[in-house]
Coordinates of C-alpha atoms and ligand atoms in Angstrom, one line a residue:
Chain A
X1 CA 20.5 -5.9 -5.1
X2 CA 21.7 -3.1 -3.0
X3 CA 20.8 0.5 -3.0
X4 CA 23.9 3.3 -4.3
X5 CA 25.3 5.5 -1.5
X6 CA 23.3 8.4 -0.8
X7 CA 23.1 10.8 2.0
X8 CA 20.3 11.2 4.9
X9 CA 18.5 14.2 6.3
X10 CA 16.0 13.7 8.7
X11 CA 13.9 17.1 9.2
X12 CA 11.5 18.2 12.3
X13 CA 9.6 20.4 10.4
X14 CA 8.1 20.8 7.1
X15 CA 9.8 24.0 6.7
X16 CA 13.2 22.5 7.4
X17 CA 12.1 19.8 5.0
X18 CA 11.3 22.2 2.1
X19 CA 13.9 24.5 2.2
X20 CA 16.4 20.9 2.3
X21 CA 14.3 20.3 -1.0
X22 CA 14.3 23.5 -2.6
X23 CA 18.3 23.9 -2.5
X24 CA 18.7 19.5 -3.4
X25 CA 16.5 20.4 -6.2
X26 CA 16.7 17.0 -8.6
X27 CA 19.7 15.5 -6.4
X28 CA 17.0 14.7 -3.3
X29 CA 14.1 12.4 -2.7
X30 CA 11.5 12.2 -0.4
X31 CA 11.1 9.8 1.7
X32 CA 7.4 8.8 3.8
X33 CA 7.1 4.8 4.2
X34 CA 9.5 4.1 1.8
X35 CA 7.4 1.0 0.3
X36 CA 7.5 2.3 -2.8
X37 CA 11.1 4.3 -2.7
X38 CA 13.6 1.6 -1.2
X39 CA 12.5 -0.8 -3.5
X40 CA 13.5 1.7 -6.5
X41 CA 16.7 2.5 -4.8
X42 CA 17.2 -1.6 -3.7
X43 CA 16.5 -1.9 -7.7
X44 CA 19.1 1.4 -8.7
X45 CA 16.0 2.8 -10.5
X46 CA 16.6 5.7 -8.4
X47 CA 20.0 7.0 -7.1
X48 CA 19.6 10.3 -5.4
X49 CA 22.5 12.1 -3.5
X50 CA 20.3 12.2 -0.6
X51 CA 17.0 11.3 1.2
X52 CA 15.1 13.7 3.2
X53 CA 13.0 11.7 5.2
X54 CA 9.7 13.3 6.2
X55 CA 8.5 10.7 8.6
X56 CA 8.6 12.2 11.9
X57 CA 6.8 15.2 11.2
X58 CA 4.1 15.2 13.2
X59 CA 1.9 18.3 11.1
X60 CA 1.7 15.8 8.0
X61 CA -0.2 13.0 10.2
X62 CA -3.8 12.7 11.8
X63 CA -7.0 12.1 10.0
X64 CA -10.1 15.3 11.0
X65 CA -13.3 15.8 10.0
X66 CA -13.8 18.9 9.6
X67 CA -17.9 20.1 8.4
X68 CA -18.0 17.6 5.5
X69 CA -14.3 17.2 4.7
X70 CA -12.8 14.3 5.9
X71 CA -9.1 15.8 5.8
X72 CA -5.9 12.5 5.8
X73 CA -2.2 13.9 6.6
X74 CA -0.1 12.8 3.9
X75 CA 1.6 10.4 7.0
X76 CA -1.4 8.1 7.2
X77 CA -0.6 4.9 6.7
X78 CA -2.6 2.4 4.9
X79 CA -3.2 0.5 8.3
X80 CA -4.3 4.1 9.7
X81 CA -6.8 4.4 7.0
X82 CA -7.9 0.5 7.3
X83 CA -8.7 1.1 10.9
X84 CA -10.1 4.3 11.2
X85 CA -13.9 5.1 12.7
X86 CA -14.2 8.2 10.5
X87 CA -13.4 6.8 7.3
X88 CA -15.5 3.9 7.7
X89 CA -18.1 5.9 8.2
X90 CA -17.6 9.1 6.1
X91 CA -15.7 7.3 3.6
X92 CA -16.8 3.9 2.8
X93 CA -15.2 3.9 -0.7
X94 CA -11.7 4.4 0.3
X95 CA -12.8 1.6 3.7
X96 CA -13.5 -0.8 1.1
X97 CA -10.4 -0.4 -1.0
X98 CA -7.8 -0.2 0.9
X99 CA -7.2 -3.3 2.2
X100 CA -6.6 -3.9 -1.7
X101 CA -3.5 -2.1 -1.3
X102 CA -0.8 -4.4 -1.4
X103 CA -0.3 -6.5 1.9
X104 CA -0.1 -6.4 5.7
X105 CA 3.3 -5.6 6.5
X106 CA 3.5 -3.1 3.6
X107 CA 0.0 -1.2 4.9
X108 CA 2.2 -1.1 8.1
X109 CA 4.3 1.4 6.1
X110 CA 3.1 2.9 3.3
X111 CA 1.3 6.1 3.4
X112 CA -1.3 7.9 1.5
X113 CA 0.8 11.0 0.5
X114 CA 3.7 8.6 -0.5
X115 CA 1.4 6.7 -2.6
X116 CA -0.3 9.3 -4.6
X117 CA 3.0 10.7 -5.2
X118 CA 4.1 7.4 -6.9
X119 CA 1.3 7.7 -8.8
X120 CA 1.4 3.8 -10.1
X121 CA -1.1 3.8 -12.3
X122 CA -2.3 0.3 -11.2
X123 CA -2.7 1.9 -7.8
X124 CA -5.9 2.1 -6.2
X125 CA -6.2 5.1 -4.1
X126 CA -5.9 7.6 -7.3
X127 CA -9.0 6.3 -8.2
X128 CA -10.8 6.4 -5.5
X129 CA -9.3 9.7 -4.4
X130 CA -10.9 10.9 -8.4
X131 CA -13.9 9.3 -7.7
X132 CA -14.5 11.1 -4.7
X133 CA -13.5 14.5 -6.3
X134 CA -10.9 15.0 -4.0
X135 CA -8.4 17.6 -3.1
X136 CA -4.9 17.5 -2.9
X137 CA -2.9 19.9 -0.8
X138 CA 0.5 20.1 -1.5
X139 CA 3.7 23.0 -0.6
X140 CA 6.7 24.8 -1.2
X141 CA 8.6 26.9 0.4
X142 CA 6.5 29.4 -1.5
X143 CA 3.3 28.4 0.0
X144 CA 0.4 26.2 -0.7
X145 CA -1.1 24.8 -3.9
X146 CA -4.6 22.7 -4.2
X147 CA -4.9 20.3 -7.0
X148 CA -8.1 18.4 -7.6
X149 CA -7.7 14.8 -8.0
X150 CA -8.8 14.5 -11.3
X151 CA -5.6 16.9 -12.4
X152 CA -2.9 15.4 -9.9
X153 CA -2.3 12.2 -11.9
X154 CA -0.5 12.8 -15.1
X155 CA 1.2 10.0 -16.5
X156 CA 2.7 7.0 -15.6
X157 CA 4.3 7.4 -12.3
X158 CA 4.0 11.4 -12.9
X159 CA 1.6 13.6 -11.4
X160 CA 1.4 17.5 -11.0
X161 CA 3.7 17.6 -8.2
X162 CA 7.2 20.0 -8.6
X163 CA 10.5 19.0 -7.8
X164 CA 10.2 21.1 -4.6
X165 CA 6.8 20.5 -3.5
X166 CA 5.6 18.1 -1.0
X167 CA 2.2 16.1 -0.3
X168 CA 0.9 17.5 2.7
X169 CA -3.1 16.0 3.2
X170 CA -5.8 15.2 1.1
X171 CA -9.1 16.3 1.4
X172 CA -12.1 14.1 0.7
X173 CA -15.6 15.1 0.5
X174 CA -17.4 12.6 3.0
X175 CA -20.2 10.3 1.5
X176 CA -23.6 12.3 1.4
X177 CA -27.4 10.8 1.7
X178 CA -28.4 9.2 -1.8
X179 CA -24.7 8.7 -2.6
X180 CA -23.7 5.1 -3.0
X181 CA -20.4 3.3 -3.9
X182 CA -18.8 0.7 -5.8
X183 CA -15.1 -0.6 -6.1
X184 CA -13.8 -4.1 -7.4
X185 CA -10.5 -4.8 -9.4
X186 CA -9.4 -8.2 -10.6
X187 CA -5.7 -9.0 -9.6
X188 CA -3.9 -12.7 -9.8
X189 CA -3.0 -12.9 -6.1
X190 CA -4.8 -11.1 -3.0
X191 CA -2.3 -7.6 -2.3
X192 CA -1.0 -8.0 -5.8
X193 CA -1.8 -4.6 -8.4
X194 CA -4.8 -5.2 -10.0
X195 CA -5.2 -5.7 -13.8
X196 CA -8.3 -3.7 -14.0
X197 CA -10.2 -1.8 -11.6
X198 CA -12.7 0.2 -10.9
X199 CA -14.1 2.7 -8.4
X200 CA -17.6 4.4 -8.7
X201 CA -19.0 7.2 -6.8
X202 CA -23.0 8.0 -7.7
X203 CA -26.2 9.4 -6.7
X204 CA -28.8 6.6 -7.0
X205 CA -32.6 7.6 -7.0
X206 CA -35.2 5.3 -8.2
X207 CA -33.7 3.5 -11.7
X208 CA -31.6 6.8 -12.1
X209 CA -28.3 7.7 -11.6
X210 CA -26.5 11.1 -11.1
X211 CA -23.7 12.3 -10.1
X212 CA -21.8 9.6 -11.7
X213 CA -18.0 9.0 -11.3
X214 CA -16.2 6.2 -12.9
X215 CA -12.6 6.2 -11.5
X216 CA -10.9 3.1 -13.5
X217 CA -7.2 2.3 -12.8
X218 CA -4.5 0.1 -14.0
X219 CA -6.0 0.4 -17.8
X220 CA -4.0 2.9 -19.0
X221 CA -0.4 4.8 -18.1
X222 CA -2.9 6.3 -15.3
X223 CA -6.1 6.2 -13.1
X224 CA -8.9 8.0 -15.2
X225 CA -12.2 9.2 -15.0
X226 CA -14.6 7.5 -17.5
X227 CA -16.4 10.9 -18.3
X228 CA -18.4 9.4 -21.7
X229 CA -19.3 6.4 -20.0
X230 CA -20.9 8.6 -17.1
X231 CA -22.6 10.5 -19.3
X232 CA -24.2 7.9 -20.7
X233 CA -25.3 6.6 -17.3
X234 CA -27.0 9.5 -16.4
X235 CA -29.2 10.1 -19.4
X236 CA -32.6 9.1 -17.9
X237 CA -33.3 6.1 -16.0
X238 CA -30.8 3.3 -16.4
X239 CA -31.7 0.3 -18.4
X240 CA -30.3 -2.4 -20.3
X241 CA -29.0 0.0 -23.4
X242 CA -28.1 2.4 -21.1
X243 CA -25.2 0.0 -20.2
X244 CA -24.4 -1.3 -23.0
X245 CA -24.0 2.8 -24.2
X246 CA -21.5 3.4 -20.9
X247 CA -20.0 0.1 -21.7
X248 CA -19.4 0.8 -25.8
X249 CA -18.3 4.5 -24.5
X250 CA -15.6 2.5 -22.2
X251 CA -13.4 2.6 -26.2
X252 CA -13.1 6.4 -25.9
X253 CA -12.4 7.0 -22.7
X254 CA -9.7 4.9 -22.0
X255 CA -6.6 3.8 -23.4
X256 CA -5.8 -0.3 -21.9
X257 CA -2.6 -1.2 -22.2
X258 CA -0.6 -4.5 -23.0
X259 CA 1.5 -5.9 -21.0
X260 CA 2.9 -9.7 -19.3
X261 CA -0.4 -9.3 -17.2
X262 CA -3.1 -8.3 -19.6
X263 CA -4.0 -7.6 -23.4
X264 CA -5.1 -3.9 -24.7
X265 CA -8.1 -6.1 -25.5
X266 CA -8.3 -8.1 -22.4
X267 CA -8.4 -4.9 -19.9
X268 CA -11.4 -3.3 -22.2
X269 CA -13.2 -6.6 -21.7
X270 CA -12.4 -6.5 -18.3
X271 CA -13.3 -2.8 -17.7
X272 CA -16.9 -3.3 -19.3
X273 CA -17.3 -6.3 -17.4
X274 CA -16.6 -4.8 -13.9
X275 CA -18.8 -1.2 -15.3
X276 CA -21.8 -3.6 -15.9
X277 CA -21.5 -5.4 -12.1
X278 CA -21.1 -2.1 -10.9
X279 CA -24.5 -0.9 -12.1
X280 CA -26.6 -4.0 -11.5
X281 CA -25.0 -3.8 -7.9
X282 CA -25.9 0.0 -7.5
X283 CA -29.0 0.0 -9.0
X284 CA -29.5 -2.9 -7.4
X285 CA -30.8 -4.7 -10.4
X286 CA -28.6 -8.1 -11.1
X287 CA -30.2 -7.7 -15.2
X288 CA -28.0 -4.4 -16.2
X289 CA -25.2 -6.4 -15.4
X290 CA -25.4 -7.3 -18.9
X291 CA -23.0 -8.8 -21.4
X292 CA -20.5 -7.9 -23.5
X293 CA -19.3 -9.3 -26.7
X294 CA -15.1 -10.2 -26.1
Chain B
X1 CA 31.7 10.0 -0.2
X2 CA 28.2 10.0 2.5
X3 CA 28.1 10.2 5.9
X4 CA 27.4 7.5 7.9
X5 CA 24.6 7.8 10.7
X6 CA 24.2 7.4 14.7
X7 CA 21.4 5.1 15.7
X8 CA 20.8 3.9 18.6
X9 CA 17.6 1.4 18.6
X10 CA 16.0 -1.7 20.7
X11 CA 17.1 -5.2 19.0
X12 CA 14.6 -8.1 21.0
X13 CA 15.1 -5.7 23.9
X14 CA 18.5 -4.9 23.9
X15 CA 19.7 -1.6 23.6
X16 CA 22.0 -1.2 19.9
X17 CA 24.2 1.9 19.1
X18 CA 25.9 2.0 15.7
X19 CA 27.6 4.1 13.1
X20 CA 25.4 2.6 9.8
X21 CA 25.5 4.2 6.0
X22 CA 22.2 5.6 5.5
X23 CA 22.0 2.8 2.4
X24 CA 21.9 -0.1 4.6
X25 CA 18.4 -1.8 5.5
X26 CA 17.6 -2.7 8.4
X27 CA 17.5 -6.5 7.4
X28 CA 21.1 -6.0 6.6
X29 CA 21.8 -4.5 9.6
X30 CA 20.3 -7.1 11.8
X31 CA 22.4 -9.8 9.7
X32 CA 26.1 -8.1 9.2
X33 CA 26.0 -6.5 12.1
X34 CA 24.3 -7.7 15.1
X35 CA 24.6 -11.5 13.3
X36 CA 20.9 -11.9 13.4
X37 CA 21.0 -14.2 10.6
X38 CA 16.9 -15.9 11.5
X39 CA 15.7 -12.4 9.7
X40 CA 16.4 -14.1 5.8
X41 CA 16.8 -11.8 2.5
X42 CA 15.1 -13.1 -0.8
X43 CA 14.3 -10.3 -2.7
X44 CA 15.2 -7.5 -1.5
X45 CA 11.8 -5.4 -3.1
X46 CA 9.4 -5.8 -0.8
X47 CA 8.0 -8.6 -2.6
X48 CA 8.8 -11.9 -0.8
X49 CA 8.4 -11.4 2.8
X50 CA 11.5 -13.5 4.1
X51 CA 13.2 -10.3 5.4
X52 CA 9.9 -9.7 8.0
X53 CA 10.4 -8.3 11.2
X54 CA 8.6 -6.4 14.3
X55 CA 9.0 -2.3 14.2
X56 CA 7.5 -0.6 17.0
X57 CA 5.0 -3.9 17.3
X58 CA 3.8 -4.0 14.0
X59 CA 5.4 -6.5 11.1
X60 CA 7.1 -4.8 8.1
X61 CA 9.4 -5.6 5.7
X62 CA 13.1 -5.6 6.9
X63 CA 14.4 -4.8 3.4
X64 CA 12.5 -1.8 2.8
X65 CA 13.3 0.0 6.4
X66 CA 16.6 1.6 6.0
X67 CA 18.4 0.9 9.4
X68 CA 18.7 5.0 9.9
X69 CA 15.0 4.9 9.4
X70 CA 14.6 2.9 12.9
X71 CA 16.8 4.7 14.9
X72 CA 14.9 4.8 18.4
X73 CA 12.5 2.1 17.6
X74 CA 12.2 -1.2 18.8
X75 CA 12.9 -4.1 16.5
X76 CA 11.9 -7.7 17.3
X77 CA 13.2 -10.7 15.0
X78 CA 12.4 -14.4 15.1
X79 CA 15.0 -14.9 17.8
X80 CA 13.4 -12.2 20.0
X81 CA 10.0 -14.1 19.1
X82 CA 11.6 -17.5 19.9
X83 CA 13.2 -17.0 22.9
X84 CA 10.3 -15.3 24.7
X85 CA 8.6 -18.4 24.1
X86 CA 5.8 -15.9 22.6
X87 CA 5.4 -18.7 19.5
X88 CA 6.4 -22.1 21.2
X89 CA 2.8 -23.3 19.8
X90 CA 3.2 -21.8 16.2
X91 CA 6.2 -23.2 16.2
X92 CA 5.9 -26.8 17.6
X93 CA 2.8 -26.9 15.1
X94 CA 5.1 -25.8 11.6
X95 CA 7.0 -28.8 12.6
X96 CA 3.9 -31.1 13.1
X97 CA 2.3 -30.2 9.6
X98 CA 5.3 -29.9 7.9
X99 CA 4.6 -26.3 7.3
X100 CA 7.8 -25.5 6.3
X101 CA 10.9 -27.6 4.0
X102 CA 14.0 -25.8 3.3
X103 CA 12.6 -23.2 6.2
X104 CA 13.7 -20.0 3.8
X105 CA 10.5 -18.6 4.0
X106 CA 9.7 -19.7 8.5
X107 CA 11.0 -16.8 10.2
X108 CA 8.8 -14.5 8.2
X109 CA 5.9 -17.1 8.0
X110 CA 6.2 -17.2 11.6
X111 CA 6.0 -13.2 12.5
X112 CA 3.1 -12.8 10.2
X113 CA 1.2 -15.7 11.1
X114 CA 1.1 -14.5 15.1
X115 CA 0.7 -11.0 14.2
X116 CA -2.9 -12.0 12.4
X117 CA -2.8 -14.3 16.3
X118 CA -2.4 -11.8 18.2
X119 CA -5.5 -10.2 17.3
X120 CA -7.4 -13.0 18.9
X121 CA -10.3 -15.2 17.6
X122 CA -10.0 -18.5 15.5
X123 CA -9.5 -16.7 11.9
X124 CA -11.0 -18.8 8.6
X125 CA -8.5 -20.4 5.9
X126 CA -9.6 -17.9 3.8
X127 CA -8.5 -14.9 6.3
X128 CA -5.4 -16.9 7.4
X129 CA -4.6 -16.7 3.4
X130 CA -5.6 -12.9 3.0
X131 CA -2.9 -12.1 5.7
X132 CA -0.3 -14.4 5.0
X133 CA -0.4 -13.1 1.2
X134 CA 2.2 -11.5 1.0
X135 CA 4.8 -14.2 1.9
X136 CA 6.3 -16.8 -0.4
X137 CA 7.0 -19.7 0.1
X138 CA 8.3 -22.1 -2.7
X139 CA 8.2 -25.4 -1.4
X140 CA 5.2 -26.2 0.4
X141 CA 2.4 -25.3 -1.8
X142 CA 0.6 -23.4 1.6
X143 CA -1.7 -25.7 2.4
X144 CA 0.8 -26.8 5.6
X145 CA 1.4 -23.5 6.6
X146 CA -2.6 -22.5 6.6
X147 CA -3.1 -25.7 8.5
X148 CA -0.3 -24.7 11.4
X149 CA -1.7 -21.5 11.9
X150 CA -5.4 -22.7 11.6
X151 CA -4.6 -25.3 14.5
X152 CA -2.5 -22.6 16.6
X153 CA -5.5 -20.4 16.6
X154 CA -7.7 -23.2 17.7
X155 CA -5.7 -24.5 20.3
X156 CA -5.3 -20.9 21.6
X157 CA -8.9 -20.0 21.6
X158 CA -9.4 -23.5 23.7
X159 CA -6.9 -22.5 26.1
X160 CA -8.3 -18.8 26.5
X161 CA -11.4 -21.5 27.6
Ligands
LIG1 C1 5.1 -5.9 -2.8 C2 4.4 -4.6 -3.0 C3 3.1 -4.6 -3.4 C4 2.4 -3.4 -3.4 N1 1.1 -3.4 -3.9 C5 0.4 -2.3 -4.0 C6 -0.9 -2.3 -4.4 O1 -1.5 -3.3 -4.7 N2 -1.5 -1.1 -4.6 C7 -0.9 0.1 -4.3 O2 -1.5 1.2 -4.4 N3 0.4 0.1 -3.8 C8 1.0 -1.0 -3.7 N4 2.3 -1.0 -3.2 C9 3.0 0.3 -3.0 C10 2.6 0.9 -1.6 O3 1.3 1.2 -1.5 C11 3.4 2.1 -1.1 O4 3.3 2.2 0.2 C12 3.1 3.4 -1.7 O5 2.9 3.4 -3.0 C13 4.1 4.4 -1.3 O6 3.9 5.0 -0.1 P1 5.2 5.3 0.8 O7 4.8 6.1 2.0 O8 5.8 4.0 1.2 O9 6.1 6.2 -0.2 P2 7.7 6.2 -0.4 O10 8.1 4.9 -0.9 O11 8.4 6.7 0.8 O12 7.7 7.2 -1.6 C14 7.2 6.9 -2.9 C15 7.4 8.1 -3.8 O13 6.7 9.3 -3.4 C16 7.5 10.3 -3.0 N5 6.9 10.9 -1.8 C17 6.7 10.2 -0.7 N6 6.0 11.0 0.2 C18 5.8 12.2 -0.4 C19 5.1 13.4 -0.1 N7 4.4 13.5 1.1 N8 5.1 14.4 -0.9 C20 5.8 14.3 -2.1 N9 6.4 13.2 -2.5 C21 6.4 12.1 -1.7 C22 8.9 9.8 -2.9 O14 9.9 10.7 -3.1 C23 8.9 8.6 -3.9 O15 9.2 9.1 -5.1 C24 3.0 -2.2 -3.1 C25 4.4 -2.2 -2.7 C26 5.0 -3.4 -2.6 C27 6.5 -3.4 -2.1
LIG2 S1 13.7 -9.7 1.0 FE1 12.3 -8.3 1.8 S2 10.4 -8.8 0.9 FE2 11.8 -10.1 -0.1
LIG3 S1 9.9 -23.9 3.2 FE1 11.2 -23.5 1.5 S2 10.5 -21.5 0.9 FE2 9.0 -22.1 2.4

C-alpha cells in the first residue's frame, strides 16, 4: 500500500526541530531511520500532516565514553552499535543483542532513539537498556528531561515521551568487574521479533548472585523487569529451589500475552525456561537450569 | 494539498534532479520515474526484501527510504551492480544452481548476497543464512540460493589466491 500525503521538514538543528514540533503538536511525526515509521505510514496506521525528519543532525549522533558512561546519540544506527569497539567492550549485553534486531538492511537504518521511541514491546533493546539501568535523555524546547529505563516504557508502543519531546542519547552504565550477562529470546526466523526474551544483568560471586536484573520482553504489552523473580535470586547462595522460587515468581511479575505467535501459557513456559538457562549459564552450573512443569 | 520536494541524488552514478512528493519511496521513485524497474516491490513494509537497494554503500530497504530522504546520496540498484560487472560471478552462479525461478525475489537476493561478499572470507551456510534472512523467496526453498553464494565466495577467495 501507499503512504497518505503528508508534508516534509528537514531541520539542521535540534532547536529548529523542536520548535517545528512544538507548534505541529499531534499533526507531526518524527522521523530517524524510518524502519519502523514508513512501514506505519506504507500501512496508513499513521497519517500525519507532516514529517520532520531528524536525520542529519549531527548533535544526536556519535557513541562517547565518558568515566563509566557509555553515552549512544539517539542517531546510532543498529549497524553503528553492531560494530562499535566501545560497546563491545563496555557493553557486552547490548554487543550480544543486537544483531537480534531485525535484519541487515534494516540495522543499516534503524536507530536506537527511533527504536526505543516505538517502544515494540517485542523489541529487544528496552530490555537490555532496563537491564542495564539505563538513562534516557530526552528534550523540548523547554529543556531537558532524564528518564530511567525502567520508567520510559509504558505500554504497548507508548512510553513516557511528550508529544513535543525528542530522543536525544541514552546513557548506559558500562559493565563493571563481577558483573556478568545474559540474553537469549526464542523467535521463528533469525531477524524476526522474538516470542520470549530475556536479558540479565548480575553480580556473580561464588554460588551467589546480586545485583540481579531480569529484563524480559515480548511477554507482555511491554519489556519488564522481573523484580520478584530477582529477589528470589538473590536470597543467599543460588541453588536448585532458589530457581524454581525465581521461576514460580515469573506468575506475578509478568503478564504473557496470546496471540497468532504464542499462548499466555506458552510464553510463561518459555520465560521460566530461558530464566533457568540463564542461571545455570551465569552461575556456571548446567544443574540450576532446572525444569519446569508446562 | 503538500509540497512536493527538490532532490537531487546519484542513481548507479548518474546525477538525478527531481520534483518528488515527500510520500513517495525511493523504490517508487527508481521505478516510475527513472524506469528502474530491476529494484522489485513485494510488500511494501520492510518485510520482504525485493525492494533492496545500495544507499550511500550500504543495502537497505528501497520501500522504507522516502525518495526526499536520499536527496544527496548515492543509490545503486541491480542495474548499477550488473553493468559494472561488480556480480558477473554471483550472477553466472544463480543461473548455474538454479538459485532463482520466477526471479521476483534476484535483484534483492543479489545485493544482499555481495554485500555479506564484500566483506571478504568464505562465510559458512549458516552465516550466508543469518544475512540473507531477511529476504523471501517463495519458490526455491533457499537451499539454491545458499549454494550460489557459498560457491561465489569460494571461487573468490581462490582467485584472491
Ligand atoms: C521487517 C522488520 C523487522 C524488524 N525486526 C525488529 C526486531 O526484531 N527487533 C526490534 O527491536 N526492531 C525490529 N524492527 C524495527 C527496527 O528496529 C526499527 O529500526 C526501529 O524500531 C525504529 O528505529 P528508526 O530509527 O527506524 O525509527 P523511525 O521508524 O524513524 O521512528 C519510529 C517511531 O519513533 C519516533 N521517533 C524516531 N526517532 C525519535 C526520536 N529521536 N525521538 C522521539 N521519537 C522518535 C517516530 O516518530 C516513530 O513514531 C524491525 C523492522 C522491520 C521493518
Ligand atoms: S517491498 Fe520492501 S521489503 Fe518488501
Ligand atoms: S525465485 Fe521466485 S521468489 Fe525467489
Amino acid at each position: 500500500m501507499k503512504a497518505a500525503a503528508f508534508d516534509y521538514a528537514r531541520p539542521a538543528t535540534l532547536d529548529e526541530a523542536l520548535g517545528l514540533l512544538r507548534r505541529h503538536g499531534d499533526a507531526a511525526k518524527i522521523v530517524s531511520g524510518g524502519q519502523s515509521l514508513v512501514p506505519a505510514l506504507n500501512l496508513r496506521l499513521l497519517s500525519p500532516e507532516i514529517l520532520i525528519d531528524i536525520g542529519r543532525i549531527d548533535a544526536l549522533r556519535g557513541i562517547t565514553v565518558e568515566g563509566g558512561t557509555v553515552r549512544i546519540g539517539a542517531l546510532t544506527r543498529h549497524v553503528e552499535l553492531m560494530n562499535s569497539a566501545p560497546v563491545a567492550e563496555k557493553l557486552p549485553l547490548v554487543a550480544e543483542a543486537i544483531p537480534h534486531v531485525a535484519h541487515p538492511a534494516i540495522r543499516n537504518r534503524g536507530t536506537i532513539g527511533g527504536n526505543i521511541a516505538h517502544a515494540d514491546p517485542a523489541s529487544e533493546m528496552p530490555a537490555v537498556l532496563q537491564a542495564l539501568d539505563a538513562v534516557i535523555v530526552v528534550r523540548s524546547a523547554d529543556g531537558e528531561r532524564r528518564i530511567a529505563a525502567e520508567e520510559f516504557f509504558t505500554g504497548i508502543y507508548e512510553t513516557a515521551l511528550r508529544a513535543d519531546e525528542i530522543v536525544t542519547a541514552v546513557e548506559v552504565p558500562a559493565a563493571k568487574a563481577g558483573e556478568r550477562f545474559f540474553f537469549h529470546e526464542f523467535a521463528r526466523r533469525s531477524g524476526d521479533y522474538a516470542i520470549v526474551g530475556l536479558a540479565v544483568r548480575m553480580t556473580v560471586s561464588g554460588a551467589s548472585a546480586s545485583n540481579v536484573r531480569l529484563g524480559f520482553f515480548a511477554v507482555g504489552d511491554k519489556a519488564t523487569l522481573a523484580e520478584k523473580a530477582a529477589a528470589a535470586l538473590s536470597a543467599g547462595p543460588v541453588t536448585a529451589a532458589t530457581v524454581a522460587a525465581a521461576q514460580a515468581a515469573l506468575a506475578d511479575d509478568l503478564t504473557p500475552q496470546d496471540d497468532q505467535q504464542a499462548s499466555a501459557a506458552t510464553r510463561l513456559h518459555l520465560a521460566r525456561v530461558v530464566l533457568g538457562r540463564a542461571v545455570a549459564a551465569l552461575l556456571e552450573d548446567p544443574s540450576l537450569a532446572g525444569r519446569t512443569a508446562a | 494539498m503538500t509540497a512536493s520536494v527538490s532532490i537531487t541524488l546519484k542513481v548507479n552514478g548518474e546525477t538525478v534532479s527531481a520534483d518528488v512528493p515527500p510520500r513517495m519511496h525511493l523504490a517508487d521513485f527508481l521505478r516510475e520515474r527513472l524506469a528502474l524497474t530491476g529494484t522489485h516491490i513485494g510488500c511494501e513494509h520492510g518485510v520482504c526484501g525485493a525492494c533492496s537497494v545500495r544507499l550511500n554503500g550500504e543495502v537497505v530497504r528501497g520501500c522504507l527510504v522516502l525518495a526526499v530522504q536520499a536527496d544527496g546520496a548515492e543509490v545503486l540498484t541491480v542495474e548499477g551492480l550488473s553493468d559494472s560487472g561488480e556480480i558477473a560471478d554471483l550472477q553466472e552462479a544463480f543461473r548455474n544452481r538454479n538459485a532463482l525461478q520466477c526471479g521476483y525475489c534476484t535483484p534483492g537476493m543479489l545485493l544482499t548476497a555481495q554485500e555479506l561478499l564484500a566483506q571478504g572470507g568464505v562465510p559458512d551456510r549458516e552465516t550466508i543464512r543469518e544475512h540473507m534472512s531477511g529476504n523471501y523467496c517463495r519458490c526455491t526453498g533457499y537451499q539454491a540460493i545458499v549454494d550460489a553464494v557459498e560457491t561465489t565466495a569460494a571461487a573468490r577467495a581462490a582467485a584472491r589466491g
